[in-house]
Short mmCIF file of C-alpha atoms and ligand atoms in Angstrom, two decimals:
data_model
loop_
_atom_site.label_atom_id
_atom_site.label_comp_id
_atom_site.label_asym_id
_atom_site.label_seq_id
_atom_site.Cartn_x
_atom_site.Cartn_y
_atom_site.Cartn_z
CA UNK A 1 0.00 0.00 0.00
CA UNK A 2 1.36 3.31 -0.87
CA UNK A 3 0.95 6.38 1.52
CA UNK A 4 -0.82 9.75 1.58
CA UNK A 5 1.86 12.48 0.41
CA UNK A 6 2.39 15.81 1.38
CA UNK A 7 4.68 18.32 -1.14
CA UNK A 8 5.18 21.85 0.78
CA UNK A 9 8.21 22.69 -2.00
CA UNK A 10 5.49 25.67 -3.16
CA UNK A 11 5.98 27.10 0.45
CA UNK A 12 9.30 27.73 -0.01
CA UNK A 13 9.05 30.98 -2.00
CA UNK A 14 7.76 33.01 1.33
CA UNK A 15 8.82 30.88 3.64
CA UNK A 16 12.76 28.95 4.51
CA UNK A 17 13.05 25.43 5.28
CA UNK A 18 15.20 26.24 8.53
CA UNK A 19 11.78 28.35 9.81
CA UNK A 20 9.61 24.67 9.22
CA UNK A 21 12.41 23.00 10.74
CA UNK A 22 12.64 25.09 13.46
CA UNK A 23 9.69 23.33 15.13
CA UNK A 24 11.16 19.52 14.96
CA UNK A 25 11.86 19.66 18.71
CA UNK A 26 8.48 21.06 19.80
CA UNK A 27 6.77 19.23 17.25
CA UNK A 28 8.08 16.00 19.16
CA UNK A 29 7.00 16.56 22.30
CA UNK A 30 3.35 17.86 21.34
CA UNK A 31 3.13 14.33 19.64
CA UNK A 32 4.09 13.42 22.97
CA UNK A 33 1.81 15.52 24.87
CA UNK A 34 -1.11 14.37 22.82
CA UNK A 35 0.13 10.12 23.74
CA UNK A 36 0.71 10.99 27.25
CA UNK A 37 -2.50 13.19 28.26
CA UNK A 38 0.20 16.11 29.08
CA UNK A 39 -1.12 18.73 27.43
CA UNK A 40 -4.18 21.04 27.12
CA UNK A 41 -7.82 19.18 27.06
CA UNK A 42 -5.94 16.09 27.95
CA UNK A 43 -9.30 14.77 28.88
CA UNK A 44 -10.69 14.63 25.42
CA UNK A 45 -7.75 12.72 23.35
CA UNK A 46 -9.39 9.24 23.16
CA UNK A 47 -8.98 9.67 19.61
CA UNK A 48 -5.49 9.83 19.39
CA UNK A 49 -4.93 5.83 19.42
CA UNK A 50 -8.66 5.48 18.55
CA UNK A 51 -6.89 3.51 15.41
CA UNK A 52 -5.35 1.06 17.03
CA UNK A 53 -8.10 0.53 19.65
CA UNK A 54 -10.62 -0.59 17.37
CA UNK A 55 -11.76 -3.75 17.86
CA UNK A 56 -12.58 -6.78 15.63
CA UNK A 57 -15.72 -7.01 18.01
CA UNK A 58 -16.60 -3.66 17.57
CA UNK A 59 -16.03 -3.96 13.99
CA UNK A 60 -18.32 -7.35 13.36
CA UNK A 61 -21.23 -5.27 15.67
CA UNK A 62 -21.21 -2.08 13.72
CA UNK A 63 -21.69 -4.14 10.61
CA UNK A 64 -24.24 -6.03 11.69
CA UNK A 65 -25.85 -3.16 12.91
CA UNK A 66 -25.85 -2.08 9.11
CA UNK A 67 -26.36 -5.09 7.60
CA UNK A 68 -30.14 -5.13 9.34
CA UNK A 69 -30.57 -1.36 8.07
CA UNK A 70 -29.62 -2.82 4.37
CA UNK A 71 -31.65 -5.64 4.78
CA UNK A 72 -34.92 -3.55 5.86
CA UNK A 73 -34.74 -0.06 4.67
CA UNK A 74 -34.03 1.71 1.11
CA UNK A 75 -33.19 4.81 3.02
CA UNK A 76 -31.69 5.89 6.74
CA UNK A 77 -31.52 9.08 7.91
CA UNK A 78 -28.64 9.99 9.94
CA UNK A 79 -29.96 12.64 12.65
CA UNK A 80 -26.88 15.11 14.22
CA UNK A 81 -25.25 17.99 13.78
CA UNK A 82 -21.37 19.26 13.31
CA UNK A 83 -19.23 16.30 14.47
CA UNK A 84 -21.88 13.95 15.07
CA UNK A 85 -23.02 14.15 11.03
CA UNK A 86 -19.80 16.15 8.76
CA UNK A 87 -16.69 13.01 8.97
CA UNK A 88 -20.19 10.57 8.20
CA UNK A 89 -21.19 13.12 5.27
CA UNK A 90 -17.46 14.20 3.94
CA UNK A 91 -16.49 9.93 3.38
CA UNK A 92 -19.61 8.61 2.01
CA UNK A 93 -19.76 11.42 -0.24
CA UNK A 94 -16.46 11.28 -0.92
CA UNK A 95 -16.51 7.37 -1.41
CA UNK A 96 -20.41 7.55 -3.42
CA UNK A 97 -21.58 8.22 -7.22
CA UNK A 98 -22.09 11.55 -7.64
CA UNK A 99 -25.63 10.80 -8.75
CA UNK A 100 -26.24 8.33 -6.08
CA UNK A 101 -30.07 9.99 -5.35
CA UNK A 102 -31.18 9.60 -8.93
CA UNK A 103 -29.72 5.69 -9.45
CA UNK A 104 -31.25 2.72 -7.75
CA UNK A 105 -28.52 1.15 -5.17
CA UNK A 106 -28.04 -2.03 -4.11
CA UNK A 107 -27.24 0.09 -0.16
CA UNK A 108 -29.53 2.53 1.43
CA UNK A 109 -29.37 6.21 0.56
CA UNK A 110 -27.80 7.67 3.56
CA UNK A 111 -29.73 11.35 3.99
CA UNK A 112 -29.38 13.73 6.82
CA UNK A 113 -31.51 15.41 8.96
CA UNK A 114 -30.98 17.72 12.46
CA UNK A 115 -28.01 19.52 10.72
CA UNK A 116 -30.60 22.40 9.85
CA UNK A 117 -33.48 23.82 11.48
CA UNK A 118 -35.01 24.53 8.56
CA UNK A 119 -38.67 23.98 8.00
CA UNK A 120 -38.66 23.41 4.67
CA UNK A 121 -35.83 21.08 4.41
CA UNK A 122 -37.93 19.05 7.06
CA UNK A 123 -41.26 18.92 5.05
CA UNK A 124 -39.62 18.07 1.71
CA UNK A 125 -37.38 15.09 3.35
CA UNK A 126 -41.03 14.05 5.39
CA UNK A 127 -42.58 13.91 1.98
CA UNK A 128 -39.65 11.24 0.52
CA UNK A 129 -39.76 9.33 3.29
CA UNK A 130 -43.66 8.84 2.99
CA UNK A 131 -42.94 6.83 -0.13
CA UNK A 132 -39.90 5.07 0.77
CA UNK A 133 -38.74 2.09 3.58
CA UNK A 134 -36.42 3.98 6.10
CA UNK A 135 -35.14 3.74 9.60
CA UNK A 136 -32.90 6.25 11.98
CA UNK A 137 -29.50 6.60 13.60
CA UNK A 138 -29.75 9.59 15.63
CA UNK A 139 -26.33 10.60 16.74
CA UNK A 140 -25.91 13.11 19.56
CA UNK A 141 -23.04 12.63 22.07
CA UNK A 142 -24.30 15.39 24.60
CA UNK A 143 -28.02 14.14 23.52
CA UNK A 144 -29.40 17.81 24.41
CA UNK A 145 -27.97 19.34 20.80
CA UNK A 146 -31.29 20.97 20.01
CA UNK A 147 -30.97 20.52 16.06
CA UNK A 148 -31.11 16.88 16.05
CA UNK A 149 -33.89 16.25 18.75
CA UNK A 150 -35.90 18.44 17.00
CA UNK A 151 -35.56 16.40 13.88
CA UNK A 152 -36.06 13.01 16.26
CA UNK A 153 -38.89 14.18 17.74
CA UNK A 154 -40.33 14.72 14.23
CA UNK A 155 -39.34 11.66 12.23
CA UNK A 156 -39.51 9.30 15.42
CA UNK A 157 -43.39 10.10 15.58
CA UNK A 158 -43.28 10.09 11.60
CA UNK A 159 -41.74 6.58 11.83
CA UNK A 160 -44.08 5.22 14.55
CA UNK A 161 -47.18 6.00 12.54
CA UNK A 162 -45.97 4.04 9.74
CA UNK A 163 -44.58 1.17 11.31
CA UNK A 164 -46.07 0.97 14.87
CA UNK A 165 -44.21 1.47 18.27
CA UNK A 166 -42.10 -1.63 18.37
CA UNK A 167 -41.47 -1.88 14.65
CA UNK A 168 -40.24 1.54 14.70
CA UNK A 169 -38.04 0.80 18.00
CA UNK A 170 -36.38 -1.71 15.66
CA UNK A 171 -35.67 0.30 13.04
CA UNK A 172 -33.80 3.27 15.35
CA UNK A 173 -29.85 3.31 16.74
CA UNK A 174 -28.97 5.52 19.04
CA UNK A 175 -25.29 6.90 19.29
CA UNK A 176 -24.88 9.10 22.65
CA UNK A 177 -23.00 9.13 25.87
CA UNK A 178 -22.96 5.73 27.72
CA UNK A 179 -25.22 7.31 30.76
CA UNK A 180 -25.96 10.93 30.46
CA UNK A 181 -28.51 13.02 27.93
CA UNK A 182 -31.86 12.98 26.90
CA UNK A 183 -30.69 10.43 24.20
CA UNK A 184 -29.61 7.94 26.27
CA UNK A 185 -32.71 8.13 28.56
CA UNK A 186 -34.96 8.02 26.10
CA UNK A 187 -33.07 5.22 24.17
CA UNK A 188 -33.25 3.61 27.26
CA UNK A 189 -36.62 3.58 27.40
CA UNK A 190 -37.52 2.63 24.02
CA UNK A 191 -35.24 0.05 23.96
CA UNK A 192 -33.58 1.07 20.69
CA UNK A 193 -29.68 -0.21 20.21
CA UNK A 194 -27.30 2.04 20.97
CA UNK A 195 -23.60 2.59 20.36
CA UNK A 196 -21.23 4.38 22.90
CA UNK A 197 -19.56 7.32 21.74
CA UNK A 198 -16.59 7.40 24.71
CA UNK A 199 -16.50 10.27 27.06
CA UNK A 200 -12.96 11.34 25.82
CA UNK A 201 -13.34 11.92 22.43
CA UNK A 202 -14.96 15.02 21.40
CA UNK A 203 -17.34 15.12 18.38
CA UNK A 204 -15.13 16.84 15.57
CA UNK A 205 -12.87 13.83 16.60
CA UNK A 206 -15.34 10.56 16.51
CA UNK A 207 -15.61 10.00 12.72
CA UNK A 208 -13.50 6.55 14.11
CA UNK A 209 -16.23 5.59 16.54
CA UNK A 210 -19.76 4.24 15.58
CA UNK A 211 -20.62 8.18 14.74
CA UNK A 212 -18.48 7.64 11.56
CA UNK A 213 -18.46 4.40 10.98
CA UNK A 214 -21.98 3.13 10.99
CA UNK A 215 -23.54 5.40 8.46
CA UNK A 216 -20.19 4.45 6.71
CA UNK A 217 -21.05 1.13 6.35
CA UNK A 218 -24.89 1.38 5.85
CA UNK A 219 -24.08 3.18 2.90
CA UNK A 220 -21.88 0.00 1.66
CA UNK A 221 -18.31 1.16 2.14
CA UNK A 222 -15.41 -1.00 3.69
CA UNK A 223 -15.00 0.27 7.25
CA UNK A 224 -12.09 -2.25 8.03
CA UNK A 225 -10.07 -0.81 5.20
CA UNK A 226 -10.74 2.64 6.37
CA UNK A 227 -10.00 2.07 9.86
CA UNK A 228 -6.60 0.24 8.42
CA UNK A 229 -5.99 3.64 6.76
CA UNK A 230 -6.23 5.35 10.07
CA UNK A 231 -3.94 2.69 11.81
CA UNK A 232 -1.16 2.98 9.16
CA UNK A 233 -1.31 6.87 9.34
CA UNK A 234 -0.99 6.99 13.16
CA UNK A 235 1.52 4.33 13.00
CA UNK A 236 3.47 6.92 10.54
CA UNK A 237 3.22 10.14 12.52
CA UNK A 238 4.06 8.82 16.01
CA UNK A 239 6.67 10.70 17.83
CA UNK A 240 9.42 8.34 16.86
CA UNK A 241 8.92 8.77 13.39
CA UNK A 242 11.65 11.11 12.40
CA UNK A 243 10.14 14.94 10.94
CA UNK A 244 11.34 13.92 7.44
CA UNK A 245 8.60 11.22 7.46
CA UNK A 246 5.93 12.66 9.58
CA UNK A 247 3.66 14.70 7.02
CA UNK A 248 1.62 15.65 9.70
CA UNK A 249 4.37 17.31 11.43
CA UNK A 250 5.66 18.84 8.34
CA UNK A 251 1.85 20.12 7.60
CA UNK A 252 1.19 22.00 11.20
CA UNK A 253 4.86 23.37 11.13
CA UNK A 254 4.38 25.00 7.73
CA UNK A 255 1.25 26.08 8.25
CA UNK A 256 2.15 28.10 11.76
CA UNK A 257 5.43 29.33 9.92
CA UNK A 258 2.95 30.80 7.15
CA UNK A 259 0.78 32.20 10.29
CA UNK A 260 3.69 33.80 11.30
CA UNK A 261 4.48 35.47 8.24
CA UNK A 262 0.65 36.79 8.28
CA UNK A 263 -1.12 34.30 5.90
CA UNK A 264 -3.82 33.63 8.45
CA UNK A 265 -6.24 32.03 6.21
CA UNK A 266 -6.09 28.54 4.44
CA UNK A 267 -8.04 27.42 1.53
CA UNK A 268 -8.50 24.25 1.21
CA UNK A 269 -8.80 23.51 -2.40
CA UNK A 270 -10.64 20.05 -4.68
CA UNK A 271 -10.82 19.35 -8.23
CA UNK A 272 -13.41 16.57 -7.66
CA UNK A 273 -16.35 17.49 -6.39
CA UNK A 274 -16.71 13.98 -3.98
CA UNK A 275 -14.62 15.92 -1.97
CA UNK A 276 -16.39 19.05 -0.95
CA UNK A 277 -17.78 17.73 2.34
CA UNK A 278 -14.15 16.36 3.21
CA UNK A 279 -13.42 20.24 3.44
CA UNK A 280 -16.66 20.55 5.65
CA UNK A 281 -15.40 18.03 7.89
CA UNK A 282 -11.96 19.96 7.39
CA UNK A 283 -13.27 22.93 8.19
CA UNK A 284 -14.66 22.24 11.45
CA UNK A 285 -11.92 20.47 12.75
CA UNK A 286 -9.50 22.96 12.40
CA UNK A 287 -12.18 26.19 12.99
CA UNK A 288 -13.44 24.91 16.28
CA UNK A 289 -9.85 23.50 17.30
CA UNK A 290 -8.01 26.37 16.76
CA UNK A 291 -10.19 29.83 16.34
CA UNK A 292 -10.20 31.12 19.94
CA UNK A 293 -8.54 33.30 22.17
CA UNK A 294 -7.96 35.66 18.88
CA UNK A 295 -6.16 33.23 17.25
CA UNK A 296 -6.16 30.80 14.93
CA UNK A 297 -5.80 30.19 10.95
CA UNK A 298 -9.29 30.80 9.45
CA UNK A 299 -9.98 27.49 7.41
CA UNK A 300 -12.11 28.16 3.83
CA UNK A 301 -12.54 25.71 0.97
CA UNK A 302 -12.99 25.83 -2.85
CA UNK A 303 -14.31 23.34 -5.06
CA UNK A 304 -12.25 24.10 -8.25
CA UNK A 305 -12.75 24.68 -11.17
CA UNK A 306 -16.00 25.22 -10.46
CA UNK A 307 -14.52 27.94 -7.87
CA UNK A 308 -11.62 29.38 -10.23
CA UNK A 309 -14.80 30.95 -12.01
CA UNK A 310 -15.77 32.71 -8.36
CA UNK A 311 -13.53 32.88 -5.74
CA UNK A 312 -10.38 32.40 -8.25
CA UNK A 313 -10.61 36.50 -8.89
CA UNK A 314 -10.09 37.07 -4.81
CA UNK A 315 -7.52 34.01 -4.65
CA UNK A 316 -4.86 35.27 -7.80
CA UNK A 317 -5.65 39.09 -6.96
CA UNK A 318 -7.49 40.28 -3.40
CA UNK A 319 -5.59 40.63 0.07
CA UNK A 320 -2.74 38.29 0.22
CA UNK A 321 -3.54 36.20 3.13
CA UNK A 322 -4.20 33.35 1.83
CA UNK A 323 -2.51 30.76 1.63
CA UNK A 324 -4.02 27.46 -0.45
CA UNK A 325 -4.16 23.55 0.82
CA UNK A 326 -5.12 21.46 -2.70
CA UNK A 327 -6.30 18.03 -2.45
CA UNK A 328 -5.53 15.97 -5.37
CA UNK A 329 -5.92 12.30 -6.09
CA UNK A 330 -3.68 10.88 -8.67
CA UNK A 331 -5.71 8.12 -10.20
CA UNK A 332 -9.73 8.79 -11.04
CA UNK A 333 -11.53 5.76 -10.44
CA UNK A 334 -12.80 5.88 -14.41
CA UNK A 335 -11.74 7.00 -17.82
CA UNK A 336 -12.91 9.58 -19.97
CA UNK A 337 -11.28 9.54 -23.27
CA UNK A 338 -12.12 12.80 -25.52
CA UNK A 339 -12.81 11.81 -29.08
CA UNK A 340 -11.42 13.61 -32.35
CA UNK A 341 -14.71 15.79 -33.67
CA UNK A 342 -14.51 16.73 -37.76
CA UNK A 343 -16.02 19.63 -37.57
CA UNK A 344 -13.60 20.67 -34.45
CA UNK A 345 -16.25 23.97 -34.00
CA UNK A 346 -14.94 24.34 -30.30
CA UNK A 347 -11.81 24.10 -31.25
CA UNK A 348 -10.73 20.80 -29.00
CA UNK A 349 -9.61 18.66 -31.01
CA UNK A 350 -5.72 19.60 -29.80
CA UNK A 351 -6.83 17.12 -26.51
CA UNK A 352 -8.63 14.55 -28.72
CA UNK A 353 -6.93 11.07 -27.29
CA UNK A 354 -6.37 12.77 -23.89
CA UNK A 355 -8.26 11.44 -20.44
CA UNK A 356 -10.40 14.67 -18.80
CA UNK A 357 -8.23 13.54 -16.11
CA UNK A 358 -5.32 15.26 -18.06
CA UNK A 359 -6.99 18.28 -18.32
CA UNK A 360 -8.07 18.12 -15.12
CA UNK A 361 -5.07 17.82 -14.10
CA UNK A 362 -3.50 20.35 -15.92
CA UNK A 363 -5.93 23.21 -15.15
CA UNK A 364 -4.72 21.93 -11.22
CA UNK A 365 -0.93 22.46 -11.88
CA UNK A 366 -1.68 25.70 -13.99
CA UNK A 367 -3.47 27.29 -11.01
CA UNK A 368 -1.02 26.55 -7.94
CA UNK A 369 1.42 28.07 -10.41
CA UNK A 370 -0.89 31.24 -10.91
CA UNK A 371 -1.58 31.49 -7.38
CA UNK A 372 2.27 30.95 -6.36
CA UNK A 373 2.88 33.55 -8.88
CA UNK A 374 0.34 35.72 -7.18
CA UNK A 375 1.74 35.47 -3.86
CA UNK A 376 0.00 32.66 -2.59
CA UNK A 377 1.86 29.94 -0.60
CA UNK A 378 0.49 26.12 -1.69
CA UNK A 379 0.90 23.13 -0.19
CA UNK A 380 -0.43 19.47 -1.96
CA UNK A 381 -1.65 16.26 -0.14
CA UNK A 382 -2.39 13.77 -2.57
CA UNK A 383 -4.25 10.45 -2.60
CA UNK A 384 -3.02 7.77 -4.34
CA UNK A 385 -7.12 7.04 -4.76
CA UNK A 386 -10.15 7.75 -3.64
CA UNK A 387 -11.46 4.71 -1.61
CA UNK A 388 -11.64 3.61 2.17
CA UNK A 389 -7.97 2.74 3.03
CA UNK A 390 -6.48 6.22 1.84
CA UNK A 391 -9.60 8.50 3.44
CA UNK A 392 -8.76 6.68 6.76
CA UNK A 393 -4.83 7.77 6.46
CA UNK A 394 -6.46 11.72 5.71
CA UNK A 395 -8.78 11.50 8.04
CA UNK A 396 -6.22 10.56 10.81
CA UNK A 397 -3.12 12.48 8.94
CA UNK A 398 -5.57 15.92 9.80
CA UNK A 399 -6.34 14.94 13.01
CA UNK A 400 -3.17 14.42 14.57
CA UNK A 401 -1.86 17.86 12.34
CA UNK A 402 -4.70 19.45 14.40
CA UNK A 403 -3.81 18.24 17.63
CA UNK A 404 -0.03 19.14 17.19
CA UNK A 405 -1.04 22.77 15.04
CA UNK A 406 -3.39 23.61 18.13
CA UNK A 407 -0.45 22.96 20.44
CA UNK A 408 1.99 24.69 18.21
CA UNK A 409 -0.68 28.16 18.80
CA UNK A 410 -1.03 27.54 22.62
CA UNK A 411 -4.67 26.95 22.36
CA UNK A 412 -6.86 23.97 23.92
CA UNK A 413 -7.54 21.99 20.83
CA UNK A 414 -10.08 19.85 21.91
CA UNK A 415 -12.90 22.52 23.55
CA UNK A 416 -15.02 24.93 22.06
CA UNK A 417 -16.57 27.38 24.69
CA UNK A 418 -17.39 29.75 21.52
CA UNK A 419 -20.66 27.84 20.28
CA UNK A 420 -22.46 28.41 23.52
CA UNK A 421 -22.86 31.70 23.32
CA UNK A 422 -25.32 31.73 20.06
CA UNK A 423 -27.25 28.89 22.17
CA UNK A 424 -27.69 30.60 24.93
CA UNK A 425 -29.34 33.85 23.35
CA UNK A 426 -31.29 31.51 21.47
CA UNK A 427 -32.85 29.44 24.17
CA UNK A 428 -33.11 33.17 25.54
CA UNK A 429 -35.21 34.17 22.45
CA UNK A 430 -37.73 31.19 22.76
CA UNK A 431 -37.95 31.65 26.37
CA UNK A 432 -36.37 28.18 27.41
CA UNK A 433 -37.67 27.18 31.45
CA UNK A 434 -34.11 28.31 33.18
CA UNK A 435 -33.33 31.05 30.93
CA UNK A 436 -35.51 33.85 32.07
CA UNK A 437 -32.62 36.32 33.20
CA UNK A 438 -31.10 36.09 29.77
CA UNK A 439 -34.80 36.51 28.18
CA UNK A 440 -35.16 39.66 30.17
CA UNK A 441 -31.58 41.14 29.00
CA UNK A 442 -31.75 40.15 25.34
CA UNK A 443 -34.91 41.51 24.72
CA UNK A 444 -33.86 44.67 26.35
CA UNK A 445 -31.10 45.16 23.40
CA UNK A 446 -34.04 44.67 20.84
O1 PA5 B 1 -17.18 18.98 17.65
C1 PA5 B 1 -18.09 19.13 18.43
O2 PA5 B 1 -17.96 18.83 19.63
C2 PA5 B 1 -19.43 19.69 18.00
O3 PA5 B 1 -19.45 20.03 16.66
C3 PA5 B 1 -20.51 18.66 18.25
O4 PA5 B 1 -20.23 17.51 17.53
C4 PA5 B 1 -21.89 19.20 17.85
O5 PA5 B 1 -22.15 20.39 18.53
C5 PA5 B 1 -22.98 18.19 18.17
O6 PA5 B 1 -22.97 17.87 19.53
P1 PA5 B 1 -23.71 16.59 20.09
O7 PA5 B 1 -23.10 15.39 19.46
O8 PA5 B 1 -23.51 16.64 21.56
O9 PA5 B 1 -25.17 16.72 19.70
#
């Protein structure tokens, strides 16, 4: 199996090698930190040898759990929001036909719900169901998030009318905290099965735990080879793998020397579109890891080259700090092979015999060029393929990078006191039982 690469050569314009390597020494012992439980938010780093921890058990009852969805439904929602739903979304998207929705499978359609309060996103996904066979896995770790149990308490009821109490019991999984939360009471009570996610890894980090991996394999991908993936990556950016080798190292050292030099926000850029939600995922882990205490690297995404005809005017020409992340995988899993035309009206016929993937490709090395040339620092990660084994090495690759790059910036990775504060005015605004004070104050400011 080959590995995940990392190529920061297009760094080295704005920034010097000795400045990346600079950080070796610290880089070590945050690896360390983050084994031990030595650093900040040592209680949430479960995930770091989640990898390894995995077991076959776990593995067989996960499946199985899937396997009965497969057998009985043609489509499961997946009910949570921000790291209970993005690392499910980003790899079955990433690993699914783009046109998945419009072509019968042989798997359930994976959908999502409780990511949104929106009422029309609810009606129209209550109206699909109505004609289809579906079940639930309602993920919440804190099982209070109000997002998802608003969209449980809806399609729970809608699910009981169709099927009955007990049917329906059959035909929800829980995933929550072992003994606290609404969730877990009312899973409890139900008697619906239930998956644990563990009290020390926090939801940005569980796409390794039954949050990820179930609606992973309901939707018919290989979560053994993905977990491998993870394995091999954490086996290849331990602390006694030497800096040279570590691509994670290399990634949060470059990135911090390029905060340093003022380029304070990364783009993450695709040229396939499977991968837009991987820059979701992306984007939360490193925005609610590292944005606080007025710092942090503010983490945006392109899809290119749908994007070069949008955001490509700001990238090549507006403030320069930016600097750009591309994900590229080498091999597509299909051909495209554009055929000579007589007539050659649009002029194409100079690429006639060429893959799309060549062009593609092309219009991907023309751009970090342009953007190099327009003062834009790039750095390349590139998948040998897209398929289980090689999103389980990215997945942990940007995990342990975040961990380390969180470090690096003095920051607790592994919190996020920030996203209270919008819940707080809101349960204000709807005059939540226990929030009275704060109803009193914010309606003074209106
Ligand atoms: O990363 C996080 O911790 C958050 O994004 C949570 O995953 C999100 O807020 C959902 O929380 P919960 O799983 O408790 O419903």
């Amino acid at each position: 199996m080959e590995n995940i690469k990392l190529d920061y050569s297009k760094t080295l314009n704005f920034i010097q090698e000795k400045e990346i390597l600079a950080y070796q020494d610290e880089i070590k012992n945050h690896i360390k930190a983050l084994y031990n439980g030595t650093g900040k938010g040592s209680e949430f780093l479960g995930w770091v040898e989640l990898p390894s921890a995995i077991s076959y058990e776990e593995i067989k009852d996960i499946q199985s759990t899937a396997d009965n969805f497969k057998k009985n439904c043609e489509v499961v929602v997946v009910i949570g929001i921000g790291g209970s739903y993005l690392g499910a979304k980003a790899i079955i998207d990433a690993l699914s036909d783009n046109f998945a929705a419009a072509k019968p499978t042989k798997d359930p359609l994976v959908i999502y719900a409780g990511q949104n309060i929106s009422e029309d996103y609810m009606t129209e996904l209550r109206s699909l169901l109505n004609t289809k066979k579906w079940g639930i896995v309602v993920i919440s770790k804190s099982g209070t998030t109000t997002e998802p149990a608003l969209a449980f308490r809806i399609l729970k009821a809608d699910l009981e009318k169709k099927y009955g109490k007990e049917e329906a019991a059959n035909k929800i999984v829980a995933i929550t905290d072992e003994s606290k939360g609404a969730l877990r009471i009312l899973a409890n009570q139900e008697g619906y099965k239930t998956f644990i996610i563990p009290d020390n890894v926090g939801g940005r980090f569980s796409v390794l735990t039954p949050v990820g991996l179930l609606p992973i394999a309901i939707a018919g991908f290989n979560i053994s080879d993905f977990v491998k993936g993870s394995v091999d990556m954490q086996d290849n950016t331990h602390s006694n793998i030497s800096f040279e080798k570590n691509i994670a190292a290399q990634y949060a050292a470059v990135r911090n020397v390029l905060l340093n030099k003022g380029k304070n926000v990364e783009i993450m850029a695709n040229y396939n579109p499977k991968l837009h939600y991987i820059a979701e995922w992306w984007k939360q882990l490193y925005g609610e890891s590292e944005g606080k205490e007025g710092k942090g690297i503010f983490p945006a995404s392109v899809d290119f080259t749908s994007d070069l005809h949008s955001m490509g005017q700001y990238i090549q020409e507006g403030q320069r700090m930016i600097f750009e992340t591309v994900v590229s995988v080498v091999k597509p899993n299909t051909q495209v092979v554009l055929e000579k035309d007589d007539a050659n009206l649009d002029g194409l016929n100079y690429l006639s015999g060429k893959r799309m993937d060549e062009v593609n490709k092309m219009a991907e090395l023309g751009t970090i060029l342009a953007h190099v040339d327009g003062g834009v620092p790039n750095i390349r990660i590139e998948l040998p393929k897209l398929n289980e084994y090689y999103l389980g090495q990215l997945i942990y690759f940007y995990e342990i990078a975040c961990g380390i790059s969180g470090y690096i910036l003095g920051v607790n990775p592994f919190d996020q006191p920030g996203v209270e504060a919008y819940k707080k005015n809101m349960f204000a605004l709807l005059e939540k039982p226990g929030f009275e004070e704060y109803t009193k104050a914010i309606k003074a400011k209106l």
